[in-house]
PDB file of C-alpha atoms in Angstrom:
ATOM      1  CA  MET A   6      13.180-124.181 -61.060  1.00  0.00           C
ATOM      2  CA  SER A   7      10.953-126.025 -63.071  1.00  0.00           C
ATOM      3  CA  LEU A   8      10.671-129.713 -63.729  1.00  0.00           C
ATOM      4  CA  LYS A   9      10.638-128.898 -67.267  1.00  0.00           C
ATOM      5  CA  LYS A  10      14.231-127.432 -67.201  1.00  0.00           C
ATOM      6  CA  VAL A  11      15.252-131.099 -66.143  1.00  0.00           C
ATOM      7  CA  VAL A  12      13.880-132.700 -68.450  1.00  0.00           C
ATOM      8  CA  ALA A  13      15.330-130.263 -70.955  1.00  0.00           C
ATOM      9  CA  CYS A  14      18.949-130.859 -69.705  1.00  0.00           C
ATOM     10  CA  ILE A  15      18.582-134.482 -69.790  1.00  0.00           C
ATOM     11  CA  LYS A  16      17.754-134.031 -73.576  1.00  0.00           C
ATOM     12  CA  ASN A  17      20.001-131.623 -74.341  1.00  0.00           C
ATOM     13  CA  HIS A  18      23.175-133.927 -72.907  1.00  0.00           C
ATOM     14  CA  LYS A  19      24.503-137.251 -74.132  1.00  0.00           C
ATOM     15  CA  ASN A  20      27.112-138.426 -71.548  1.00  0.00           C
ATOM     16  CA  PHE A  21      26.717-137.892 -67.972  1.00  0.00           C
ATOM     17  CA  LEU A  22      28.256-138.477 -64.584  1.00  0.00           C
ATOM     18  CA  ILE A  23      26.421-138.878 -61.466  1.00  0.00           C
ATOM     19  CA  THR A  24      26.972-138.902 -57.844  1.00  0.00           C
ATOM     20  CA  SER A  25      25.736-138.226 -54.280  1.00  0.00           C
ATOM     21  CA  HIS A  26      27.146-137.406 -50.631  1.00  0.00           C
ATOM     22  CA  ARG A  27      29.456-138.828 -48.805  1.00  0.00           C
ATOM     23  CA  ASN A  28      27.993-141.410 -46.185  1.00  0.00           C
ATOM     24  CA  LEU A  29      25.726-143.210 -48.828  1.00  0.00           C
ATOM     25  CA  GLU A  30      22.412-144.087 -47.473  1.00  0.00           C
ATOM     26  CA  GLY A  31      19.213-145.734 -48.846  1.00  0.00           C
ATOM     27  CA  ASP A  32      17.897-142.301 -50.795  1.00  0.00           C
ATOM     28  CA  ALA A  33      21.484-141.520 -52.257  1.00  0.00           C
ATOM     29  CA  LEU A  34      21.837-145.445 -53.464  1.00  0.00           C
ATOM     30  CA  GLY A  35      18.211-145.099 -54.621  1.00  0.00           C
ATOM     31  CA  SER A  36      17.964-142.041 -56.315  1.00  0.00           C
ATOM     32  CA  GLU A  37      20.942-142.277 -58.252  1.00  0.00           C
ATOM     33  CA  LEU A  38      20.556-145.527 -59.662  1.00  0.00           C
ATOM     34  CA  ALA A  39      16.946-145.229 -60.556  1.00  0.00           C
ATOM     35  CA  PHE A  40      18.249-141.689 -62.372  1.00  0.00           C
ATOM     36  CA  TYR A  41      21.015-144.114 -64.184  1.00  0.00           C
ATOM     37  CA  ASN A  42      17.985-146.797 -65.187  1.00  0.00           C
ATOM     38  CA  ILE A  43      16.702-143.155 -66.935  1.00  0.00           C
ATOM     39  CA  LEU A  44      19.200-142.416 -68.711  1.00  0.00           C
ATOM     40  CA  LYS A  45      19.949-146.248 -70.011  1.00  0.00           C
ATOM     41  CA  ARG A  46      16.288-145.699 -70.728  1.00  0.00           C
ATOM     42  CA  LEU A  47      16.836-142.647 -72.977  1.00  0.00           C
ATOM     43  CA  GLY A  48      20.155-144.174 -75.168  1.00  0.00           C
ATOM     44  CA  LYS A  49      22.429-142.000 -73.414  1.00  0.00           C
ATOM     45  CA  ASN A  50      25.765-142.834 -71.516  1.00  0.00           C
ATOM     46  CA  ALA A  51      26.273-142.486 -67.638  1.00  0.00           C
ATOM     47  CA  ILE A  52      28.518-143.524 -64.704  1.00  0.00           C
ATOM     48  CA  VAL A  53      28.009-143.294 -61.178  1.00  0.00           C
ATOM     49  CA  ILE A  54      31.184-142.379 -59.348  1.00  0.00           C
ATOM     50  CA  ASN A  55      31.123-142.108 -55.044  1.00  0.00           C
ATOM     51  CA  GLU A  56      33.690-141.155 -52.844  1.00  0.00           C
ATOM     52  CA  ASP A  57      32.291-144.393 -50.473  1.00  0.00           C
ATOM     53  CA  SER A  58      31.795-147.508 -51.432  1.00  0.00           C
ATOM     54  CA  LEU A  59      28.408-149.125 -51.188  1.00  0.00           C
ATOM     55  CA  PRO A  60      27.522-149.282 -47.595  1.00  0.00           C
ATOM     56  CA  TYR A  61      26.737-152.468 -45.542  1.00  0.00           C
ATOM     57  CA  GLY A  62      23.341-154.157 -46.283  1.00  0.00           C
ATOM     58  CA  TYR A  63      22.743-152.472 -49.931  1.00  0.00           C
ATOM     59  CA  ASP A  64      23.895-155.053 -51.933  1.00  0.00           C
ATOM     60  CA  PHE A  65      20.892-156.229 -52.873  1.00  0.00           C
ATOM     61  CA  LEU A  66      20.059-153.078 -55.132  1.00  0.00           C
ATOM     62  CA  PRO A  67      19.787-153.567 -58.748  1.00  0.00           C
ATOM     63  CA  ASN A  68      22.594-152.725 -60.627  1.00  0.00           C
ATOM     64  CA  LYS A  69      24.938-151.857 -57.342  1.00  0.00           C
ATOM     65  CA  ASN A  70      27.685-152.793 -59.378  1.00  0.00           C
ATOM     66  CA  LYS A  71      27.145-149.995 -61.775  1.00  0.00           C
ATOM     67  CA  ILE A  72      28.784-147.730 -58.685  1.00  0.00           C
ATOM     68  CA  ILE A  73      32.535-147.019 -58.992  1.00  0.00           C
ATOM     69  CA  LYS A  74      34.615-145.777 -55.641  1.00  0.00           C
ATOM     70  CA  PHE A  75      35.876-142.623 -56.652  1.00  0.00           C
ATOM     71  CA  LYS A  76      40.562-142.978 -56.736  1.00  0.00           C
ATOM     72  CA  ASP A  77      42.767-140.383 -57.796  1.00  0.00           C
ATOM     73  CA  ASN A  78      44.004-142.589 -61.106  1.00  0.00           C
ATOM     74  CA  LEU A  79      40.334-142.088 -62.631  1.00  0.00           C
ATOM     75  CA  LYS A  80      41.164-140.649 -66.151  1.00  0.00           C
ATOM     76  CA  ASN A  81      39.414-140.722 -69.197  1.00  0.00           C
ATOM     77  CA  ILE A  82      36.039-139.954 -67.824  1.00  0.00           C
ATOM     78  CA  GLU A  83      34.185-138.331 -70.623  1.00  0.00           C
ATOM     79  CA  PHE A  84      30.671-136.617 -69.759  1.00  0.00           C
ATOM     80  CA  ASP A  85      28.706-133.236 -70.255  1.00  0.00           C
ATOM     81  CA  CYS A  86      26.762-132.989 -67.470  1.00  0.00           C
ATOM     82  CA  PHE A  87      27.748-133.388 -63.775  1.00  0.00           C
ATOM     83  CA  VAL A  88      24.539-134.940 -62.002  1.00  0.00           C
ATOM     84  CA  VAL A  89      24.532-134.384 -57.954  1.00  0.00           C
ATOM     85  CA  LEU A  90      21.945-136.044 -56.106  1.00  0.00           C
ATOM     86  CA  ASP A  91      20.648-135.724 -52.717  1.00  0.00           C
ATOM     87  CA  CYS A  92      23.369-133.815 -51.429  1.00  0.00           C
ATOM     88  CA  SER A  93      23.014-130.175 -50.425  1.00  0.00           C
ATOM     89  CA  ASP A  94      26.402-128.952 -50.805  1.00  0.00           C
ATOM     90  CA  LEU A  95      28.793-129.453 -53.428  1.00  0.00           C
ATOM     91  CA  SER A  96      31.574-130.318 -51.284  1.00  0.00           C
ATOM     92  CA  ARG A  97      29.578-133.107 -49.640  1.00  0.00           C
ATOM     93  CA  THR A  98      30.588-134.894 -52.640  1.00  0.00           C
ATOM     94  CA  GLY A  99      34.004-135.427 -51.615  1.00  0.00           C
ATOM     95  CA  GLU A 100      36.589-135.454 -53.828  1.00  0.00           C
ATOM     96  CA  VAL A 101      34.184-136.584 -56.722  1.00  0.00           C
ATOM     97  CA  TYR A 102      33.828-132.980 -57.437  1.00  0.00           C
ATOM     98  CA  ARG A 103      37.383-132.450 -58.721  1.00  0.00           C
ATOM     99  CA  LEU A 104      36.286-134.713 -61.973  1.00  0.00           C
ATOM    100  CA  ASN A 105      34.516-131.904 -63.008  1.00  0.00           C
ATOM    101  CA  SER A 106      37.496-129.928 -63.474  1.00  0.00           C
ATOM    102  CA  GLU A 107      36.381-128.361 -66.832  1.00  0.00           C
ATOM    103  CA  GLN A 108      33.117-127.243 -65.198  1.00  0.00           C
ATOM    104  CA  LYS A 109      30.779-129.072 -66.945  1.00  0.00           C
ATOM    105  CA  THR A 110      26.908-128.075 -66.484  1.00  0.00           C
ATOM    106  CA  ILE A 111      25.905-129.329 -63.089  1.00  0.00           C
ATOM    107  CA  LEU A 112      22.472-130.737 -62.139  1.00  0.00           C
ATOM    108  CA  ASN A 113      21.300-130.303 -58.812  1.00  0.00           C
ATOM    109  CA  ILE A 114      18.447-132.411 -57.842  1.00  0.00           C
ATOM    110  CA  ASP A 115      17.758-132.469 -53.928  1.00  0.00           C
ATOM    111  CA  HIS A 116      15.272-132.522 -51.296  1.00  0.00           C
ATOM    112  CA  HIS A 117      17.533-130.572 -48.472  1.00  0.00           C
ATOM    113  CA  ILE A 118      15.892-127.166 -47.644  1.00  0.00           C
ATOM    114  CA  SER A 119      19.776-125.874 -47.112  1.00  0.00           C
ATOM    115  CA  ASN A 120      20.489-126.982 -50.579  1.00  0.00           C
ATOM    116  CA  GLN A 121      23.098-124.259 -51.556  1.00  0.00           C
ATOM    117  CA  LYS A 122      21.860-124.428 -55.140  1.00  0.00           C
ATOM    118  CA  PHE A 123      25.028-124.649 -56.639  1.00  0.00           C
ATOM    119  CA  GLY A 124      24.097-126.408 -60.127  1.00  0.00           C
ATOM    120  CA  ASN A 125      23.640-124.596 -63.025  1.00  0.00           C
ATOM    121  CA  ILE A 126      20.145-126.150 -63.186  1.00  0.00           C
ATOM    122  CA  ASN A 127      18.718-126.260 -59.813  1.00  0.00           C
ATOM    123  CA  TRP A 128      15.659-128.381 -58.790  1.00  0.00           C
ATOM    124  CA  ILE A 129      15.149-128.315 -55.020  1.00  0.00           C
ATOM    125  CA  ASP A 130      11.797-129.446 -53.514  1.00  0.00           C
ATOM    126  CA  ALA A 131      11.826-129.398 -49.608  1.00  0.00           C
ATOM    127  CA  HIS A 132       8.372-130.591 -49.513  1.00  0.00           C
ATOM    128  CA  ALA A 133       9.409-134.025 -51.259  1.00  0.00           C
ATOM    129  CA  SER A 134      10.023-136.657 -48.520  1.00  0.00           C
ATOM    130  CA  SER A 135      13.181-138.276 -50.495  1.00  0.00           C
ATOM    131  CA  CYS A 136      15.325-137.452 -53.597  1.00  0.00           C
ATOM    132  CA  SER A 137      13.381-141.082 -54.596  1.00  0.00           C
ATOM    133  CA  GLU A 138      10.363-139.397 -54.555  1.00  0.00           C
ATOM    134  CA  MET A 139      11.705-137.050 -57.216  1.00  0.00           C
ATOM    135  CA  ILE A 140      12.946-139.297 -58.909  1.00  0.00           C
ATOM    136  CA  TYR A 141       9.375-140.993 -59.414  1.00  0.00           C
ATOM    137  CA  LYS A 142       8.327-137.440 -60.627  1.00  0.00           C
ATOM    138  CA  LEU A 143      11.133-137.591 -62.934  1.00  0.00           C
ATOM    139  CA  TYR A 144      10.148-140.646 -64.213  1.00  0.00           C
ATOM    140  CA  GLN A 145       6.439-139.236 -64.895  1.00  0.00           C
ATOM    141  CA  ALA A 146       7.650-136.000 -66.639  1.00  0.00           C
ATOM    142  CA  LEU A 147       9.494-138.266 -69.221  1.00  0.00           C
ATOM    143  CA  ARG A 148       6.917-140.281 -69.350  1.00  0.00           C
ATOM    144  CA  LEU A 149       8.891-143.468 -68.960  1.00  0.00           C
ATOM    145  CA  PRO A 150       6.943-146.515 -67.144  1.00  0.00           C
ATOM    146  CA  LEU A 151       8.806-147.798 -64.222  1.00  0.00           C
ATOM    147  CA  ASP A 152      10.131-151.277 -64.010  1.00  0.00           C
ATOM    148  CA  ARG A 153      10.370-153.775 -61.052  1.00  0.00           C
ATOM    149  CA  ASP A 154      14.065-152.950 -60.611  1.00  0.00           C
ATOM    150  CA  THR A 155      13.789-149.285 -60.519  1.00  0.00           C
ATOM    151  CA  ALA A 156      10.426-149.274 -57.900  1.00  0.00           C
ATOM    152  CA  VAL A 157      12.948-151.566 -55.657  1.00  0.00           C
ATOM    153  CA  LEU A 158      15.345-148.514 -55.980  1.00  0.00           C
ATOM    154  CA  LEU A 159      12.842-145.782 -55.336  1.00  0.00           C
ATOM    155  CA  TYR A 160      11.099-147.902 -52.649  1.00  0.00           C
ATOM    156  CA  THR A 161      13.942-148.055 -50.759  1.00  0.00           C
ATOM    157  CA  GLY A 162      14.879-144.411 -50.734  1.00  0.00           C
ATOM    158  CA  VAL A 163      11.485-143.436 -49.827  1.00  0.00           C
ATOM    159  CA  LEU A 164      11.461-145.903 -47.100  1.00  0.00           C
ATOM    160  CA  THR A 165      14.840-145.232 -45.353  1.00  0.00           C
ATOM    161  CA  ASP A 166      14.613-141.134 -45.706  1.00  0.00           C
ATOM    162  CA  THR A 167      11.342-141.179 -44.164  1.00  0.00           C
ATOM    163  CA  GLY A 168      12.349-143.301 -41.240  1.00  0.00           C
ATOM    164  CA  SER A 169       9.714-146.316 -42.608  1.00  0.00           C
ATOM    165  CA  PHE A 170       6.849-143.537 -43.147  1.00  0.00           C
ATOM    166  CA  ARG A 171       7.157-142.521 -39.301  1.00  0.00           C
ATOM    167  CA  TYR A 172       8.910-138.721 -40.045  1.00  0.00           C
ATOM    168  CA  SER A 173       6.309-135.967 -40.711  1.00  0.00           C
ATOM    169  CA  ASN A 174       8.154-135.642 -44.318  1.00  0.00           C
ATOM    170  CA  ALA A 175       5.873-139.160 -45.275  1.00  0.00           C
ATOM    171  CA  THR A 176       3.175-137.184 -46.854  1.00  0.00           C
ATOM    172  CA  SER A 177      -0.397-138.044 -49.061  1.00  0.00           C
ATOM    173  CA  LEU A 178       1.903-137.644 -52.235  1.00  0.00           C
ATOM    174  CA  THR A 179       4.592-139.827 -50.450  1.00  0.00           C
ATOM    175  CA  HIS A 180       2.127-142.975 -49.710  1.00  0.00           C
ATOM    176  CA  LYS A 181       0.644-142.504 -53.494  1.00  0.00           C
ATOM    177  CA  VAL A 182       4.262-143.099 -54.957  1.00  0.00           C
ATOM    178  CA  ALA A 183       4.686-146.113 -52.358  1.00  0.00           C
ATOM    179  CA  SER A 184       1.468-147.530 -53.355  1.00  0.00           C
ATOM    180  CA  GLU A 185       2.667-147.148 -56.883  1.00  0.00           C
ATOM    181  CA  LEU A 186       5.714-148.786 -56.276  1.00  0.00           C
ATOM    182  CA  LEU A 187       4.184-151.929 -54.376  1.00  0.00           C
ATOM    183  CA  LYS A 188       2.396-152.665 -57.516  1.00  0.00           C
ATOM    184  CA  PHE A 189       5.517-154.268 -58.449  1.00  0.00           C
ATOM    185  CA  ASN A 190       5.029-157.082 -55.862  1.00  0.00           C
ATOM    186  CA  LEU A 191       8.219-155.790 -53.914  1.00  0.00           C
ATOM    187  CA  ASP A 192       9.730-158.247 -51.350  1.00  0.00           C
ATOM    188  CA  ILE A 193       9.066-155.365 -48.540  1.00  0.00           C
ATOM    189  CA  PRO A 194      10.328-157.952 -45.436  1.00  0.00           C
ATOM    190  CA  GLN A 195      13.591-158.169 -47.428  1.00  0.00           C
ATOM    191  CA  ILE A 196      14.121-154.558 -48.257  1.00  0.00           C
ATOM    192  CA  TYR A 197      13.267-153.658 -44.628  1.00  0.00           C
ATOM    193  CA  LYS A 198      15.221-156.241 -43.188  1.00  0.00           C
ATOM    194  CA  SER A 199      18.408-155.524 -45.053  1.00  0.00           C
ATOM    195  CA  ALA A 200      17.954-151.598 -44.359  1.00  0.00           C
ATOM    196  CA  TYR A 201      16.914-151.952 -40.718  1.00  0.00           C
ATOM    197  CA  GLU A 202      17.657-155.428 -39.078  1.00  0.00           C
ATOM    198  CA  ASN A 203      20.789-156.635 -41.009  1.00  0.00           C
ATOM    199  CA  ILE A 204      23.241-155.498 -37.656  1.00  0.00           C
ATOM    200  CA  PRO A 205      26.464-157.598 -37.584  1.00  0.00           C
ATOM    201  CA  PHE A 206      27.086-159.671 -34.325  1.00  0.00           C
ATOM    202  CA  GLU A 207      29.981-157.218 -33.595  1.00  0.00           C
ATOM    203  CA  ASP A 208      28.209-154.163 -34.654  1.00  0.00           C
ATOM    204  CA  MET A 209      25.471-155.398 -32.305  1.00  0.00           C
ATOM    205  CA  LYS A 210      28.239-155.792 -29.263  1.00  0.00           C
ATOM    206  CA  LEU A 211      29.313-151.709 -30.341  1.00  0.00           C
ATOM    207  CA  LEU A 212      25.958-150.653 -30.016  1.00  0.00           C
ATOM    208  CA  ALA A 213      25.758-152.203 -26.543  1.00  0.00           C
ATOM    209  CA  ARG A 214      28.956-150.141 -25.658  1.00  0.00           C
ATOM    210  CA  ILE A 215      27.788-146.957 -26.781  1.00  0.00           C
ATOM    211  CA  LEU A 216      24.118-146.778 -25.287  1.00  0.00           C
ATOM    212  CA  PRO A 217      25.138-146.853 -21.690  1.00  0.00           C
ATOM    213  CA  GLY A 218      26.883-143.659 -22.583  1.00  0.00           C
ATOM    214  CA  ILE A 219      23.671-141.979 -23.063  1.00  0.00           C
ATOM    215  CA  ARG A 220      22.881-138.635 -21.330  1.00  0.00           C
ATOM    216  CA  GLN A 221      20.519-136.060 -20.895  1.00  0.00           C
ATOM    217  CA  GLU A 222      19.822-132.326 -20.647  1.00  0.00           C
ATOM    218  CA  ALA A 223      18.127-129.360 -20.338  1.00  0.00           C
ATOM    219  CA  LYS A 224      15.443-131.373 -18.378  1.00  0.00           C
ATOM    220  CA  GLY A 225      15.610-134.425 -20.257  1.00  0.00           C
ATOM    221  CA  ARG A 226      14.534-132.386 -23.470  1.00  0.00           C
ATOM    222  CA  VAL A 227      18.008-133.048 -24.939  1.00  0.00           C
ATOM    223  CA  ILE A 228      19.287-136.568 -25.053  1.00  0.00           C
ATOM    224  CA  TRP A 229      23.009-136.903 -26.505  1.00  0.00           C
ATOM    225  CA  PHE A 230      25.446-140.032 -27.108  1.00  0.00           C
ATOM    226  CA  GLN A 231      29.401-139.786 -28.065  1.00  0.00           C
ATOM    227  CA  ILE A 232      31.242-142.379 -30.118  1.00  0.00           C
ATOM    228  CA  LYS A 233      34.930-141.992 -29.832  1.00  0.00           C
ATOM    229  CA  GLN A 234      37.678-143.237 -32.053  1.00  0.00           C
ATOM    230  CA  ASN A 235      39.418-146.372 -29.893  1.00  0.00           C
ATOM    231  CA  MET A 236      35.857-147.224 -30.340  1.00  0.00           C
ATOM    232  CA  LEU A 237      35.603-147.957 -33.979  1.00  0.00           C
ATOM    233  CA  LYS A 238      39.121-148.689 -34.520  1.00  0.00           C
ATOM    234  CA  ASN A 239      38.584-152.434 -34.556  1.00  0.00           C
ATOM    235  CA  LYS A 240      35.169-152.303 -36.224  1.00  0.00           C
ATOM    236  CA  LYS A 241      35.605-154.275 -39.548  1.00  0.00           C
ATOM    237  CA  SER A 242      31.970-153.779 -41.200  1.00  0.00           C
ATOM    238  CA  SER A 243      30.671-150.624 -42.715  1.00  0.00           C
ATOM    239  CA  PHE A 244      27.664-150.876 -41.314  1.00  0.00           C
ATOM    240  CA  ASP A 245      26.509-147.512 -39.919  1.00  0.00           C
ATOM    241  CA  LEU A 246      24.793-147.468 -36.730  1.00  0.00           C
ATOM    242  CA  SER A 247      23.928-143.424 -36.399  1.00  0.00           C
ATOM    243  CA  GLU A 248      20.286-144.270 -37.490  1.00  0.00           C
ATOM    244  CA  HIS A 249      19.783-146.986 -35.010  1.00  0.00           C
ATOM    245  CA  ILE A 250      21.108-144.818 -31.725  1.00  0.00           C
ATOM    246  CA  LEU A 251      19.447-141.949 -33.189  1.00  0.00           C
ATOM    247  CA  SER A 252      15.993-143.635 -33.165  1.00  0.00           C
ATOM    248  CA  PHE A 253      16.813-144.809 -29.700  1.00  0.00           C
ATOM    249  CA  GLY A 254      17.097-141.111 -28.394  1.00  0.00           C
ATOM    250  CA  ARG A 255      14.166-140.375 -30.268  1.00  0.00           C
ATOM    251  CA  ALA A 256      11.740-143.138 -28.171  1.00  0.00           C
ATOM    252  CA  ILE A 257      12.697-141.505 -24.609  1.00  0.00           C
ATOM    253  CA  LYS A 258       9.631-139.406 -23.656  1.00  0.00           C
ATOM    254  CA  ASP A 259       9.681-135.390 -23.292  1.00  0.00           C
ATOM    255  CA  ALA A 260      13.249-135.651 -25.713  1.00  0.00           C
ATOM    256  CA  GLN A 261      13.028-132.833 -28.276  1.00  0.00           C
ATOM    257  CA  VAL A 262      16.256-133.233 -30.094  1.00  0.00           C
ATOM    258  CA  VAL A 263      18.693-136.243 -30.142  1.00  0.00           C
ATOM    259  CA  VAL A 264      22.165-135.731 -31.197  1.00  0.00           C
ATOM    260  CA  LEU A 265      25.376-137.988 -31.466  1.00  0.00           C
ATOM    261  CA  PHE A 266      28.741-136.750 -31.780  1.00  0.00           C
ATOM    262  CA  LYS A 267      31.350-139.048 -33.190  1.00  0.00           C
ATOM    263  CA  GLU A 268      34.925-138.757 -33.644  1.00  0.00           C
ATOM    264  CA  ASN A 269      35.655-139.072 -37.526  1.00  0.00           C
ATOM    265  CA  LEU A 270      38.259-141.577 -38.045  1.00  0.00           C
ATOM    266  CA  GLY A 271      41.700-140.951 -39.350  1.00  0.00           C
ATOM    267  CA  VAL A 272      41.111-137.271 -38.707  1.00  0.00           C
ATOM    268  CA  GLU A 273      42.447-135.741 -35.792  1.00  0.00           C
ATOM    269  CA  ASN A 274      40.113-132.951 -34.396  1.00  0.00           C
ATOM    270  CA  GLU A 275      36.345-133.648 -36.674  1.00  0.00           C
ATOM    271  CA  ILE A 276      33.409-134.501 -35.289  1.00  0.00           C
ATOM    272  CA  ARG A 277      30.320-135.726 -36.939  1.00  0.00           C
ATOM    273  CA  VAL A 278      27.414-134.220 -35.416  1.00  0.00           C
ATOM    274  CA  ASN A 279      24.140-135.624 -36.265  1.00  0.00           C
ATOM    275  CA  PHE A 280      20.634-134.019 -34.866  1.00  0.00           C
ATOM    276  CA  ARG A 281      17.319-135.291 -34.869  1.00  0.00           C
ATOM    277  CA  SER A 282      14.591-133.414 -33.368  1.00  0.00           C
ATOM    278  CA  GLN A 283      10.906-134.220 -32.908  1.00  0.00           C
ATOM    279  CA  GLY A 284       9.462-131.438 -34.606  1.00  0.00           C
ATOM    280  CA  LYS A 285       9.519-128.080 -32.010  1.00  0.00           C
ATOM    281  CA  VAL A 286      12.775-127.601 -32.741  1.00  0.00           C
ATOM    282  CA  ASP A 287      14.383-126.773 -36.195  1.00  0.00           C
ATOM    283  CA  VAL A 288      17.841-128.413 -36.055  1.00  0.00           C
ATOM    284  CA  ASN A 289      18.552-127.350 -39.976  1.00  0.00           C
ATOM    285  CA  LYS A 290      19.055-123.857 -38.442  1.00  0.00           C
ATOM    286  CA  ILE A 291      21.353-125.278 -35.830  1.00  0.00           C
ATOM    287  CA  ALA A 292      23.479-127.890 -37.949  1.00  0.00           C
ATOM    288  CA  SER A 293      23.828-124.658 -40.722  1.00  0.00           C
ATOM    289  CA  PHE A 294      25.573-122.630 -37.723  1.00  0.00           C
ATOM    290  CA  PHE A 295      27.947-125.089 -37.392  1.00  0.00           C
ATOM    291  CA  GLY A 296      28.432-125.368 -41.204  1.00  0.00           C
ATOM    292  CA  GLY A 297      26.253-128.114 -42.099  1.00  0.00           C
ATOM    293  CA  GLY A 298      22.531-128.506 -42.842  1.00  0.00           C
ATOM    294  CA  GLY A 299      19.507-130.911 -44.206  1.00  0.00           C
ATOM    295  CA  HIS A 300      15.787-130.619 -43.028  1.00  0.00           C
ATOM    296  CA  LYS A 301      13.928-129.070 -39.601  1.00  0.00           C
ATOM    297  CA  ALA A 302      13.734-132.576 -38.346  1.00  0.00           C
ATOM    298  CA  ALA A 303      17.282-134.517 -39.450  1.00  0.00           C
ATOM    299  CA  SER A 304      20.253-132.313 -39.848  1.00  0.00           C
ATOM    300  CA  GLY A 305      23.623-132.899 -39.770  1.00  0.00           C
ATOM    301  CA  ALA A 306      27.164-131.242 -39.500  1.00  0.00           C
ATOM    302  CA  THR A 307      30.885-131.816 -39.281  1.00  0.00           C
ATOM    303  CA  VAL A 308      32.710-129.466 -36.784  1.00  0.00           C
ATOM    304  CA  LYS A 309      36.657-128.974 -35.769  1.00  0.00           C
ATOM    305  CA  GLY A 310      37.847-129.396 -32.604  1.00  0.00           C
ATOM    306  CA  SER A 311      37.809-131.995 -29.605  1.00  0.00           C
ATOM    307  CA  ILE A 312      34.696-134.278 -28.871  1.00  0.00           C
ATOM    308  CA  GLY A 313      34.501-132.566 -26.034  1.00  0.00           C
ATOM    309  CA  GLN A 314      34.844-128.818 -26.872  1.00  0.00           C
ATOM    310  CA  VAL A 315      32.251-129.352 -29.916  1.00  0.00           C
ATOM    311  CA  ARG A 316      29.779-131.307 -27.624  1.00  0.00           C
ATOM    312  CA  ARG A 317      29.477-128.214 -25.365  1.00  0.00           C
ATOM    313  CA  ARG A 318      29.177-125.490 -28.183  1.00  0.00           C
ATOM    314  CA  VAL A 319      26.697-127.687 -30.090  1.00  0.00           C
ATOM    315  CA  LEU A 320      24.581-128.414 -26.751  1.00  0.00           C
ATOM    316  CA  ALA A 321      24.916-124.645 -25.710  1.00  0.00           C
ATOM    317  CA  LYS A 322      23.185-123.437 -28.986  1.00  0.00           C
ATOM    318  CA  ILE A 323      19.988-126.081 -28.813  1.00  0.00           C
ATOM    319  CA  LYS A 324      19.487-124.917 -25.449  1.00  0.00           C
ATOM    320  CA  GLU A 325      19.282-121.558 -27.193  1.00  0.00           C
ATOM    321  CA  ASN A 326      16.753-123.093 -28.908  1.00  0.00           C
ATOM    322  CA  LEU A 327      14.460-124.579 -26.728  1.00  0.00           C
ATOM    323  CA  LYS A 328      14.106-121.265 -24.609  1.00  0.00           C
ATOM    324  CA  GLY A 329      10.390-120.446 -25.011  1.00  0.00           C
ATOM    325  CA  LEU A 330       9.344-123.839 -25.868  1.00  0.00           C
ATOM    326  CA  SER A 331       6.957-125.082 -23.704  1.00  0.00           C
ATOM    327  CA  PRO A 332       8.507-128.665 -21.542  1.00  0.00           C
TER     328      PRO A 332
END
C-alpha cells in the first residue's frame, strides 16, 4: 500500500478515531499523538481512545491529556475513519475495536512484519524502525512542518522501539530522522530518564525478587524469567518491568533468545510471553506459532495454560529453532 493512499484517506475523511495496542509503550503513544497533531493541523476532528491508561513514566508527553481510556459507556462518538497504529492484529486494541461496529474505514499503519493487514487501507513497512518513523514520513508526504511537541513524540517512539538505537532496526534512515528531530532542542536526558531510569523504589525491589529466578537452557543459549501473579498482587504502580528484565537477559554472554513468562493478573491460565533475540533466531516465527507476532528480534504472544505448561511448550519450540545454529 502506497503512502499516497494514506494521504488520500486522510484528506477524504473528516472525523477520526485513533487507537493502538494494549500494554502501551513509547512508540504506540508517540505515533498516535503525533498522528493526532497531523489531523488537528489539517482541520480534522480527532479523538484518541486506548484500552489502557497512560503508562507510568510517560506523563511528559505533549497532549497526553488527549488520550481517553476505553470504557463500556462511551457513546455518541462520531467518526468516519478508524485509525490503528503500531498494532499487528485488530484484537490487540482490546475492546476499542467494538467502537467500530458500523464498519467505518480502517486505516492500518504499522511496522510489524506479522501485521494481519486488517485495514481497508494498509500501510505496513517492516523495514521501519518504529511506527513513529513512519509518521515522520507522513509529515513529509503531507508537507507539514514539524513542531517541537511533535518532535518530542516522534523521538520518544523511535528511541524506545530501537532500544536507544542499539537494535538492528536502527538504520541509517532512523538516525537521519533522529537528527532532524534533534534540531528542536529536545531535552534528551529527560526523555531517556523518563523512559528508562524512572523505576519506583517498590518496583525496583520487585525486580530484585524476579532476577534471582533467572534460568538457562540449551547450554546457555536460552535465558528465561517468570513472574507469577502473587508477585504482582500488591504492585501499585503501572510501571512495566518487562523491558528491564529482557535487557538484563540480553546482556548475558552466549544468550541467543531471552524469554519472559508472566501470569496475567485477574485471568486464570493466561500467560504473556515476551521474546527477544540476538538476531540468529527469528522469534516472530515462534511467537506466531503461539498466536502472537512482532519482529524478528522482538515479539510476544498471549498463551492459554498454566505457567509451567506454557513454559515447557515455548522452550521446546525455541530449542527446535536453535537446531543447526552454531553455538
